Short mmCIF file of C-alpha atoms in Angstrom, two decimals:
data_model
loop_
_atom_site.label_atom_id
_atom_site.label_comp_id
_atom_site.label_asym_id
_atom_site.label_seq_id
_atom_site.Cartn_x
_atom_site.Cartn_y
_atom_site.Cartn_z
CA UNK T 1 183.19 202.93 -102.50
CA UNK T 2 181.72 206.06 -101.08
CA UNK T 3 179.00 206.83 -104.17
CA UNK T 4 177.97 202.99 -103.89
CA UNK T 5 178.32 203.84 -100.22
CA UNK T 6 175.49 206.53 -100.78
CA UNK T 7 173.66 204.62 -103.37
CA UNK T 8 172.54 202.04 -101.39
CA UNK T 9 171.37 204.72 -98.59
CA UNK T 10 169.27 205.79 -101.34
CA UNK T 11 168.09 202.59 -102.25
CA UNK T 12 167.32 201.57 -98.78
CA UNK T 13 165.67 204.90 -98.19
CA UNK T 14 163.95 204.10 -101.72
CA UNK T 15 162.56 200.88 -100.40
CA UNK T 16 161.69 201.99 -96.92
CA UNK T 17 159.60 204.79 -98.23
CA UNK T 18 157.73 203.06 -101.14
CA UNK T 19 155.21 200.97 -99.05
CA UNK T 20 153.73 204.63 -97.86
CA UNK T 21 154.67 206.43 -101.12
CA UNK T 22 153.51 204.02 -104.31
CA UNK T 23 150.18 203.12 -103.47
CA UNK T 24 148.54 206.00 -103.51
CA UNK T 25 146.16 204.61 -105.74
CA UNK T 26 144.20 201.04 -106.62
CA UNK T 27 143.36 199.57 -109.57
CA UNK T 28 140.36 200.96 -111.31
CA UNK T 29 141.04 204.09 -110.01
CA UNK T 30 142.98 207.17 -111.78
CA UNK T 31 146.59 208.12 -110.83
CA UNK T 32 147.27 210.64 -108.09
CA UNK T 33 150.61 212.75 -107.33
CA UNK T 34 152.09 210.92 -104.65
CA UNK T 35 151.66 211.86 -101.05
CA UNK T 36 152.23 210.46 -97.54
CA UNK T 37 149.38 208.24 -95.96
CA UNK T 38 148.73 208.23 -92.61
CA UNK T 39 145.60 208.43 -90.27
CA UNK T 40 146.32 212.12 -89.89
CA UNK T 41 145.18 212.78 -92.91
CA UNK T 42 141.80 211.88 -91.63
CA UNK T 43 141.49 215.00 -89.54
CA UNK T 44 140.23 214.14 -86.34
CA UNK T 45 140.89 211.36 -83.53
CA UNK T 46 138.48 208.16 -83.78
CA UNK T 47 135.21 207.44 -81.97
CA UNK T 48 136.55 204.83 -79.64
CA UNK T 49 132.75 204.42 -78.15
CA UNK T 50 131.71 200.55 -79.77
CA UNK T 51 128.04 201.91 -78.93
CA UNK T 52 128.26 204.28 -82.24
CA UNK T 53 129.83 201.80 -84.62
CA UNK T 54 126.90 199.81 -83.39
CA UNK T 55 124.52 202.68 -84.02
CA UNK T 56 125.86 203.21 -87.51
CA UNK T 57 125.50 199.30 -88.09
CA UNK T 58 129.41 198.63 -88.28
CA UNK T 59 131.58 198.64 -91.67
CA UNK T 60 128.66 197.32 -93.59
CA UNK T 61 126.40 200.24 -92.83
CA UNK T 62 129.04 202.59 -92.66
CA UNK T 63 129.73 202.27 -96.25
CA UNK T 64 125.93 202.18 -97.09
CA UNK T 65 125.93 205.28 -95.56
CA UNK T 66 129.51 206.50 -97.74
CA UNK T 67 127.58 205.21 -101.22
CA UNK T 68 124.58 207.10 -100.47
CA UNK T 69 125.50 210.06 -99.44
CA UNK T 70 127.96 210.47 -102.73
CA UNK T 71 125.14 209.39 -104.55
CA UNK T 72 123.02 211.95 -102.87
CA UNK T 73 125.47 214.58 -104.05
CA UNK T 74 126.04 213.55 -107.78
CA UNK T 75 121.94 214.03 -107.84
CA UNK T 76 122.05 217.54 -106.21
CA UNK T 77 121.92 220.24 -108.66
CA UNK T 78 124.11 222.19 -106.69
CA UNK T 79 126.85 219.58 -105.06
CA UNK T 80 126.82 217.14 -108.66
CA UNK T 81 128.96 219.55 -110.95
CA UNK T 82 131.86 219.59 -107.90
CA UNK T 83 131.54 216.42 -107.76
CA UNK T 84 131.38 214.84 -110.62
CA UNK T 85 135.20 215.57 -111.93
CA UNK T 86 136.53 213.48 -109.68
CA UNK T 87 137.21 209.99 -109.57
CA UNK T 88 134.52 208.47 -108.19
CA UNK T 89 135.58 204.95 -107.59
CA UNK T 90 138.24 206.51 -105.75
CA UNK T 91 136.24 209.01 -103.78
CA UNK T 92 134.02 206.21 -102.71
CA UNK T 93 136.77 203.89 -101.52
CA UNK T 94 138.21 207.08 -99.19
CA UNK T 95 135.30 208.29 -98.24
CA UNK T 96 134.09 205.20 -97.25
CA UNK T 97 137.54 204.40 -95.41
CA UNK T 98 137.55 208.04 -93.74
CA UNK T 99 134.01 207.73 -92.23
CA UNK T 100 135.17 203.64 -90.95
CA UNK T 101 138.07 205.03 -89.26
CA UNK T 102 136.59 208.36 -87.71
CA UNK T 103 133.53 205.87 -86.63
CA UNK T 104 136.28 203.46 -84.88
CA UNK T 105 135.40 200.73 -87.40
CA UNK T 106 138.87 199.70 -87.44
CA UNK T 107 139.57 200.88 -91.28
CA UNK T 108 143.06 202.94 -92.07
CA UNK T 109 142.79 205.87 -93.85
CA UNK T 110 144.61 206.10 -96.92
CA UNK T 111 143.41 209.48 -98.52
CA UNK T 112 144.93 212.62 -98.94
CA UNK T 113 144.70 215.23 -95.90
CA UNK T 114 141.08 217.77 -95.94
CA UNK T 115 142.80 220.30 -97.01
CA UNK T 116 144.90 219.07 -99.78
CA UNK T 117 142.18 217.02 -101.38
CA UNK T 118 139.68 220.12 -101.46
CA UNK T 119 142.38 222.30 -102.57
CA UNK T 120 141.01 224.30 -105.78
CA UNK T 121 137.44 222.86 -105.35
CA UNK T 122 135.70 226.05 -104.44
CA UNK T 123 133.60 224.79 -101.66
CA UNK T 124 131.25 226.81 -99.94
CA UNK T 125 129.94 226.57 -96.29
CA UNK T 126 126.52 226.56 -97.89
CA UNK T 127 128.02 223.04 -100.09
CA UNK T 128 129.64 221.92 -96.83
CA UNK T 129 125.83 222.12 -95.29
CA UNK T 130 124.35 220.66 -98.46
CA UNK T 131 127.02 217.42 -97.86
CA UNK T 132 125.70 217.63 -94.17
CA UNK T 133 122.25 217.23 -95.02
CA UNK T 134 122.92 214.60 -97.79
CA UNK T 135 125.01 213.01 -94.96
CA UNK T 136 121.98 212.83 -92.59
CA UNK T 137 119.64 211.61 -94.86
CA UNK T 138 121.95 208.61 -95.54
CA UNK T 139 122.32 208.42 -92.04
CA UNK T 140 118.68 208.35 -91.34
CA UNK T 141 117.40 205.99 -93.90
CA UNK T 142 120.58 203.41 -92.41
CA UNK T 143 118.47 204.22 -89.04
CA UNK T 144 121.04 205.87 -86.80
CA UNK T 145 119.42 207.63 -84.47
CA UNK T 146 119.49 211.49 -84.71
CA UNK T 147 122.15 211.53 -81.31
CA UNK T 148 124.67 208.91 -82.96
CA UNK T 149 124.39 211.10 -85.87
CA UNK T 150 125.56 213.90 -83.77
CA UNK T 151 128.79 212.05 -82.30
CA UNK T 152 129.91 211.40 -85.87
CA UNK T 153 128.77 215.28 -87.41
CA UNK T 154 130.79 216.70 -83.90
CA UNK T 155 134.20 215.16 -85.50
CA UNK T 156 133.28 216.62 -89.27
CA UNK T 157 131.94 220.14 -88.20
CA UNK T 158 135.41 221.53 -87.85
CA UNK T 159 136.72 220.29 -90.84
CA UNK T 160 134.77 222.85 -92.44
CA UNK T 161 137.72 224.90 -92.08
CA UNK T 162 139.97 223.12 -93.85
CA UNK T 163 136.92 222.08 -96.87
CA UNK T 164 135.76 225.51 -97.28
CA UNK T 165 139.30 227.46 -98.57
CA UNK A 1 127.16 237.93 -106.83
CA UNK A 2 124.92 236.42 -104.35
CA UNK A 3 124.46 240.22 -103.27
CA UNK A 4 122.67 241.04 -106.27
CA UNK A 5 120.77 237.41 -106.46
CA UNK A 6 119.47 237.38 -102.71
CA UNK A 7 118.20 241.54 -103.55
CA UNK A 8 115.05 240.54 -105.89
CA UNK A 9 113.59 238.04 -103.32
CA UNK A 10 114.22 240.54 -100.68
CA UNK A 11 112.29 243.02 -102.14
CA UNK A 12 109.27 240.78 -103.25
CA UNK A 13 109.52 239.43 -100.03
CA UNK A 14 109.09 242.44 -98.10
CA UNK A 15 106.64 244.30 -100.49
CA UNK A 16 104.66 240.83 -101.71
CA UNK A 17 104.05 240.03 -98.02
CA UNK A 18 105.27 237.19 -96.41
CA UNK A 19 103.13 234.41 -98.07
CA UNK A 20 103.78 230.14 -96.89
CA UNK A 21 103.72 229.70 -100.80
CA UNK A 22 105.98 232.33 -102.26
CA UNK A 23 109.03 231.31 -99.37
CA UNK A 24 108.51 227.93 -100.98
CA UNK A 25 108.49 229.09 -104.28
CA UNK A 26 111.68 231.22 -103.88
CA UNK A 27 115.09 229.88 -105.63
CA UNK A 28 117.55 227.85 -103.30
CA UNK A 29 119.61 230.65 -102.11
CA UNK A 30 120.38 230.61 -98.44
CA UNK A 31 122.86 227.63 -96.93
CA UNK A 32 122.89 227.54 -93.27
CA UNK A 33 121.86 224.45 -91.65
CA UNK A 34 117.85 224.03 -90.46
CA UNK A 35 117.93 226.33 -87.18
CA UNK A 36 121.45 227.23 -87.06
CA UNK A 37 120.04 231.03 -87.88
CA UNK A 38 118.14 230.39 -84.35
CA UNK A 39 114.40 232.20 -84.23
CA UNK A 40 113.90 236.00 -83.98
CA UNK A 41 113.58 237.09 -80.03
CA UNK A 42 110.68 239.60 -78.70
CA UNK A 43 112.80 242.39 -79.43
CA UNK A 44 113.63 241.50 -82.89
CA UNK A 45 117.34 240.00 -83.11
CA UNK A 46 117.77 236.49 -83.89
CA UNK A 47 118.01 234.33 -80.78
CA UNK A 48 115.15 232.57 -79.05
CA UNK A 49 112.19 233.88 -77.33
CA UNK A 50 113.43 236.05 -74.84
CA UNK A 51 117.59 236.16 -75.64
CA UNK A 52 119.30 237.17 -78.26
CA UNK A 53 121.87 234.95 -79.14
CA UNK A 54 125.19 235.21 -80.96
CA UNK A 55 123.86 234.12 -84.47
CA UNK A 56 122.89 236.20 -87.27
CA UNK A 57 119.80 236.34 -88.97
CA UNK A 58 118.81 235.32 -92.52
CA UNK A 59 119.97 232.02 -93.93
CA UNK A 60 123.04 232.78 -95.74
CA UNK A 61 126.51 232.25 -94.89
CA UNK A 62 129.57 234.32 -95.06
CA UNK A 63 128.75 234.19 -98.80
CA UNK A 64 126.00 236.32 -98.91
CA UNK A 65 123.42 238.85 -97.17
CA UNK A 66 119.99 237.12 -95.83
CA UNK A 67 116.67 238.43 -93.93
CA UNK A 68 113.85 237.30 -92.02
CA UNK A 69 110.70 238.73 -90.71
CA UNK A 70 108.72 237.42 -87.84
CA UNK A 71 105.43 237.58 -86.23
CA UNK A 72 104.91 236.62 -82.32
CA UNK A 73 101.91 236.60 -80.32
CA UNK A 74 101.76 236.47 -76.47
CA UNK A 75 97.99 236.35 -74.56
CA UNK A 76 98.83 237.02 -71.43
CA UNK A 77 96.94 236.61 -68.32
CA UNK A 78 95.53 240.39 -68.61
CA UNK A 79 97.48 241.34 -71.34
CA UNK A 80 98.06 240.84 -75.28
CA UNK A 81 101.37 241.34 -75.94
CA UNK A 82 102.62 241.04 -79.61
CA UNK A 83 105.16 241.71 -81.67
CA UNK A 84 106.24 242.11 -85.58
CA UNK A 85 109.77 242.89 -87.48
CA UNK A 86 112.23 241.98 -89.49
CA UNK A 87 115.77 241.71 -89.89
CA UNK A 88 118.83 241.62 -92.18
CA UNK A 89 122.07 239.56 -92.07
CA UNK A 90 125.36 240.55 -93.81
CA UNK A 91 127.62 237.64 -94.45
CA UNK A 92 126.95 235.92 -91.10
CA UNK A 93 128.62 238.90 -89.65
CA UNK A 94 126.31 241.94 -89.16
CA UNK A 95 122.76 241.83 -88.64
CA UNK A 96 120.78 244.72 -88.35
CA UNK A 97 116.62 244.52 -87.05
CA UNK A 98 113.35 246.12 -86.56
CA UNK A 99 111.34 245.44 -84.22
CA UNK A 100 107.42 246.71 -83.09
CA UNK A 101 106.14 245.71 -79.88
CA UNK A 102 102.47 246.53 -78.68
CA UNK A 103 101.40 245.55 -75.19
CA UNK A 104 97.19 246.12 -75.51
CA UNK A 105 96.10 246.40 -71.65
CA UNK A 106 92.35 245.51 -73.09
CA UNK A 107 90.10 245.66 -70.58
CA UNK A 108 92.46 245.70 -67.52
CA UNK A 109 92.98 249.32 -68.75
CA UNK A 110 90.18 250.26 -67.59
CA UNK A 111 90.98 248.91 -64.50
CA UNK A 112 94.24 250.77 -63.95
CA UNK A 113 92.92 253.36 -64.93
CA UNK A 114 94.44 254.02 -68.66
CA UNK A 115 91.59 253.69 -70.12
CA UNK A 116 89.93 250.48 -71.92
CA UNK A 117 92.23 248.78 -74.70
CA UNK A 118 95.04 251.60 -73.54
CA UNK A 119 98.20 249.89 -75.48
CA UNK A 120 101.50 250.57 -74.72
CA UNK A 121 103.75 250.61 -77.80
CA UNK A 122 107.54 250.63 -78.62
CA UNK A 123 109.78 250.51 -81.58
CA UNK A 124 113.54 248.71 -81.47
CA UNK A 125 115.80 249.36 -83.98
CA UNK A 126 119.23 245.96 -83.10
CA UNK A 127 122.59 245.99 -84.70
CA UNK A 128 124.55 242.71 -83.75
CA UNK A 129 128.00 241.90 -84.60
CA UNK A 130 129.69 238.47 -84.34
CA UNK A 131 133.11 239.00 -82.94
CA UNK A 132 134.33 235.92 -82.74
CA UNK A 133 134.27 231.61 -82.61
CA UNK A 134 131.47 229.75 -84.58
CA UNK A 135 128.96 228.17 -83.04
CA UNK A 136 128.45 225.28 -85.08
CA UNK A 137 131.95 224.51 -86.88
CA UNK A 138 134.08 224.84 -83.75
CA UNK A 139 133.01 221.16 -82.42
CA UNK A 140 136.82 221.12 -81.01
CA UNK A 141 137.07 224.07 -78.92
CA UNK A 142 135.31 225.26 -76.01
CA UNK A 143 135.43 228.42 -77.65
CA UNK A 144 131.84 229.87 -78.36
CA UNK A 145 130.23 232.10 -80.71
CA UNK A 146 130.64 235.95 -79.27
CA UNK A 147 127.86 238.78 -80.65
CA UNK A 148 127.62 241.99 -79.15
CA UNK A 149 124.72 244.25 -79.61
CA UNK A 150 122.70 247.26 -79.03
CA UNK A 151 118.64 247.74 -78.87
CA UNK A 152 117.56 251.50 -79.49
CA UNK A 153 114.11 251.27 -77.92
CA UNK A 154 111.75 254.41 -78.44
CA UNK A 155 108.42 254.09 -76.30
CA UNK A 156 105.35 255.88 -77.12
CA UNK A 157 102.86 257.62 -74.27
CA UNK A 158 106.13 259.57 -72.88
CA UNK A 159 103.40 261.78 -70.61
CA UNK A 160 102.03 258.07 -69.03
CA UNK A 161 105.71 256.51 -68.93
CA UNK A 162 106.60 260.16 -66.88
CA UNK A 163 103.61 259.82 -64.54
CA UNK A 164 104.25 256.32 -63.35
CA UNK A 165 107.80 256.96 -62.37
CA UNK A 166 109.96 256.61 -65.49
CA UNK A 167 112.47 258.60 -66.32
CA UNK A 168 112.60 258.45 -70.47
CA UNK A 169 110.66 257.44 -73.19
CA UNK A 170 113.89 256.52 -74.99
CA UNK A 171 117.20 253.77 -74.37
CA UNK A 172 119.81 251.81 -75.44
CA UNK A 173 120.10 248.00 -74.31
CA UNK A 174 124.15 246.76 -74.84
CA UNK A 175 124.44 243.18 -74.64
CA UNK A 176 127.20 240.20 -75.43
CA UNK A 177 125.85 237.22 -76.08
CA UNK A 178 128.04 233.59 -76.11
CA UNK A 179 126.33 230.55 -78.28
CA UNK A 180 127.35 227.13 -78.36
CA UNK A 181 126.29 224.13 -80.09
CA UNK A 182 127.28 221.02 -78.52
CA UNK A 183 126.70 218.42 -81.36
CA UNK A 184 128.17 215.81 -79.24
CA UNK A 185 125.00 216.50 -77.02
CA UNK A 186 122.45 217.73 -79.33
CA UNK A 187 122.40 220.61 -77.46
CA UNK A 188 122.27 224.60 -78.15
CA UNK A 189 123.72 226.23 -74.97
CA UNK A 190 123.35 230.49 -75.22
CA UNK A 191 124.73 233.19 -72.05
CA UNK A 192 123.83 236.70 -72.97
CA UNK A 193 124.43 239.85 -70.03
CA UNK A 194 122.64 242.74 -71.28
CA UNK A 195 123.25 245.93 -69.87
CA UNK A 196 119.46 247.92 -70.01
CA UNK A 197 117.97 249.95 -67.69
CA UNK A 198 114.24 248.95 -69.40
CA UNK A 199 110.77 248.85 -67.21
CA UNK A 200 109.03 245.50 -68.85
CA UNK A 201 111.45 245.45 -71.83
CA UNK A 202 111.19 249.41 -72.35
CA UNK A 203 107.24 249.81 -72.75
CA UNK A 204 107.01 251.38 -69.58
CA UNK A 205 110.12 253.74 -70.55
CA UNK A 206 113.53 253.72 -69.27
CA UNK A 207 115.15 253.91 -65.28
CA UNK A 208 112.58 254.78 -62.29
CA UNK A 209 112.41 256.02 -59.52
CA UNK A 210 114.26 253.53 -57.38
CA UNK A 211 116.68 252.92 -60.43
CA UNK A 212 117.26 255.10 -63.21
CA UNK A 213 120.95 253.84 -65.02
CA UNK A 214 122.01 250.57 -66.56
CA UNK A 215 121.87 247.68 -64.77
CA UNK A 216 123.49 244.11 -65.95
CA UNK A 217 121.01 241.75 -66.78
CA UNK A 218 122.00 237.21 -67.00
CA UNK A 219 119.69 235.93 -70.35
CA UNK A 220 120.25 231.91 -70.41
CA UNK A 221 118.65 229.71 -73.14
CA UNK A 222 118.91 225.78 -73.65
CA UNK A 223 117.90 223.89 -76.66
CA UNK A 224 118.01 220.57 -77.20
CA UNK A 225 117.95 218.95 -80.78
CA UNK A 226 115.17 216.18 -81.15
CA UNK A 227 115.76 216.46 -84.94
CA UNK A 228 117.21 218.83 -87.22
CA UNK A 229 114.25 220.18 -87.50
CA UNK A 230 112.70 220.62 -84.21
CA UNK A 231 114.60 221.89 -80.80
CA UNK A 232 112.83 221.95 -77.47
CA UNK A 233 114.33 224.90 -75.27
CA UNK A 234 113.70 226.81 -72.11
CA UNK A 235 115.44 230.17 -70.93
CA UNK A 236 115.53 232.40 -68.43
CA UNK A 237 116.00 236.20 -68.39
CA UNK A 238 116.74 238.73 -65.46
CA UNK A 239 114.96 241.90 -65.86
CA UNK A 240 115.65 245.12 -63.29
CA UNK A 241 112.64 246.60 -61.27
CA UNK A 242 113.20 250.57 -61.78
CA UNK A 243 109.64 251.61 -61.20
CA UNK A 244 108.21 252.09 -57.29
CA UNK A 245 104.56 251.61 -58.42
CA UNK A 246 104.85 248.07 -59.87
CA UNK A 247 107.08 245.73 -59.55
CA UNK A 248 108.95 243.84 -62.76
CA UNK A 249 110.13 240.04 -62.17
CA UNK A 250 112.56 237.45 -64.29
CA UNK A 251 111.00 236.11 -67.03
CA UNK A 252 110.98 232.38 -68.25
CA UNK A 253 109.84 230.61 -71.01
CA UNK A 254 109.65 226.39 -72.72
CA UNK A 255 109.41 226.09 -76.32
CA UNK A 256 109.59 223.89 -78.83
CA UNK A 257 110.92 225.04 -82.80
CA UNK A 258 109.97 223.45 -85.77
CA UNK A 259 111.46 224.36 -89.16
CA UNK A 260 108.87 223.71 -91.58
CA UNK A 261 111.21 224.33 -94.63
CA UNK A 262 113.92 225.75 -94.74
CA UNK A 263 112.60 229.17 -95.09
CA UNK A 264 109.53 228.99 -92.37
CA UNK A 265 110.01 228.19 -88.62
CA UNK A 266 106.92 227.78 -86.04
CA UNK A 267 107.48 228.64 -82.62
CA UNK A 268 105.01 227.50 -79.60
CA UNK A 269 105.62 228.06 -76.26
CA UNK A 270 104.38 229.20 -73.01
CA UNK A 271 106.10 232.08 -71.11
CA UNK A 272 105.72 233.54 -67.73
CA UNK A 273 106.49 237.18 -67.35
CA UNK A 274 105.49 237.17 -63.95
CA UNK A 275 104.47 240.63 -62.16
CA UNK A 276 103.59 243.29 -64.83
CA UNK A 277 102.21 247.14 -64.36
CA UNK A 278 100.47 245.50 -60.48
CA UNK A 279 98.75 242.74 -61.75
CA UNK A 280 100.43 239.66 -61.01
CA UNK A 281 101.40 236.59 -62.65
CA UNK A 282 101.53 237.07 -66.14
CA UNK A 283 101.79 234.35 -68.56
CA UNK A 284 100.48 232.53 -71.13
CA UNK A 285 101.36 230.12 -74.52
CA UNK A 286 102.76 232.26 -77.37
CA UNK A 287 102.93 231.51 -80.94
CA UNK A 288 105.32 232.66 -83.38
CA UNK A 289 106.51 232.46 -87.15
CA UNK A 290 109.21 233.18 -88.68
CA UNK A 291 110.70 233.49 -92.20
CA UNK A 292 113.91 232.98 -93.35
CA UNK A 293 116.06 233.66 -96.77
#
């Protein structure tokens, strides 16, 4: 009685966790070792002001913005060979998801934590800035102006810490 | 690794002359942001026009050692005040500069008495270290950047500097200087208290005779970002009034910054320096260049 007793607290346990456990990953995209989602992970608390996700031209232009600036990277000489490793259909659905949330767009994030998914990567300050600049070009030719640009780089800028290890 | 890499352009750089084409010839070394590095100040450390602020020169990050070099020219009301030097940065941490400032009285020498196109001269050697915070990456913290730094200053003409009331030909500026970058704001925000006991930033010599020790001085600067590329700023600087024969006022100045490339910032401005050597109101528009690796 006891060890079916137990068995089923594992089971319910089991089933309780697996929503937030199995999923790490969607289809088309590589397998990951599992990890805990939440909105933490993104790093910093959303823009709650709707006058930026208006600026950045809402979900739509956010993830213009997301597509470019990875594609922005993959060209640069420097930025391409980091990149390029990883999955990118998976990078672009997280990246796109972590800029959506951080710009109050209403998205969840479901990507791994900054410092755990630049673990090993070797980033430099100088590739953080390159990403910056890639960033604002994207941002520029979606026409945000240069001061919405600066809400959304204000919650980024101190992830550097956690990018650059 | 970078070490060795950044040494070569260095070199060429400061033997080849400072030439528009070879900056933007140079490989892509360097990686701080367009004008995070600031502009070089009138005494040689990085800052704006007047301050030094808490940022290090050269363009390279904790990752490697940068320079700059930078040319500024002030026409004054009776004056021509310029200024020429260069500077290294180690790691984002240590910056060390040269500075050579000549203040040509032109004809109003003749006037005081000095003698026609008398020029007053001075060399500065700066050492700034970055204690603390980060300017740009610490959006979430009030916490700024924190530099503190010292300005040997060696005047020339120690016989003139002696017979208008000035006690040395020779001394030490100590300042602290706090930066902050408010991205949220586009705005630069800098507070630097220099301790100096300078006449007209040391090329009248050092202490008077109504003041002759160290005496804190309030630098503010505020930029504001219209691009990433060009900042619009203003500052204001206390300055003591050691001599009896002349007095010395604050000095202000508006400028705007424009980073060409990466590697080549304009300056243009106009600065009042108010009261200098009995002939009042001294200012002017001042131009000034600067190059970056």
């Amino acid at each position: 009685m006891r060890t079916s007793h137990l068995a089923g607290i594992i089971l319910f346990l089991a089933a309780v966790a697996a929503p937030a456990m199995a999923q790490t990953h969607m289809p088309g995209e590589e397998p990951v070792a599992p990890y805990v989602q939440s909105d933490a992970n993104a790093g910093a608390t959303p823009i709650a002001d709707p006058a930026v996700l208006a600026a950045f031209h809402g979900r739509d232009g956010i993830a213009r913005i997301a597509n470019r600036t990875i594609d922005l990277a993959l060209d640069d000489e420097e930025l391409g060979p980091i990149f390029r490793p990883f999955d990118m259909v998976r990078l672009r659905r997280t990246l796109n998801e972590h800029f959506c949330y951080l710009l109050g767009g209403g998205c969840s994030y479901s990507g791994r934590d900054m410092t755990t998914s630049h673990a090993d990567m070797g980033v430099e300050t100088r590739h953080f800035n390159r990403l910056i600049v890639h960033l604002r070009m994207a941002m520029r030719e979606e026409g945000v102006p240069f001061r919405m640009q600066n809400r959304f780089l204000a919650l980024l800028a101190p992830m550097h810490d956690e990018v650059v290890q | 690794m970078r070490v060795l890499i950044v040494g070569a352009p260095v070199f060429a750089f400061f033997f080849a002359g400072p030439g528009p084409a070879a900056a933007l010839d140079l490989p892509q070394i360097g990686g701080k942001l367009p004008l995070t590095r600031g502009v070089t100040q009138i005494e040689g450390a990085s800052g704006a026009g007047l301050a030094p602020w808490a940022v290090i020169a050269g363009n390279e990050t904790e990752d490697g050692v940068g320079a700059s070099a930078f040319y500024t020219a002030t026409p004054l009301s009776d004056y021509d005040f310029s200024a020429y030097g260069a500077a290294i940065g180690f790691f984002d941490r240590f910056e060390i500069s040269y500075a050579h400032q000549e203040f040509d009285t032109g004809s109003t020498g003749a006037l005081l008495g000095i003698g026609d196109g008398f020029t007053f001269e001075q060399d500065i050697f700066g050492a700034k270290l970055r204690v603390f915070g980060d300017a740009l990456y610490g959006q979430d913290t009030w916490l700024p950047q924190v530099a503190i730094g010292v300005q040997y200053k060696q005047a020339e003409h120690e016989g003139l500097i002696q017979a208008l009331g000035g006690e040395d030909d020779e001394g030490v500026d100590y300042y602290v200087a706090a930066t902050k970058i408010l991205l949220r704001e586009s705005l630069l925000v800098n507070a630097t208290v220099r301790f100096t006991e300078a006449n007209q930033f040391g090329l009248l010599g050092f202490g008077g005779d109504r003041e002759d020790s160290h005496t804190p001085q309030l630098e503010l600067s505020a930029a504001y970002m219209l691009t990433d590329r060009v900042v619009l700023g203003a500052e204001y600087r206390t300055r003591p009034d050691n001599l009896g024969f002349a007095a010395e006022d604050d000095g202000y100045d508006a400028f705007a910054a424009y980073a060409v490339t990466d590697n080549i910032t304009l300056v243009g401005g106009y600065v009042d320096l108010g009261s200098i050597a009995t002939l009042n109101d001294q200012n002017g528009a001042y131009l000034s260049i600067q190059f970056g690796l």
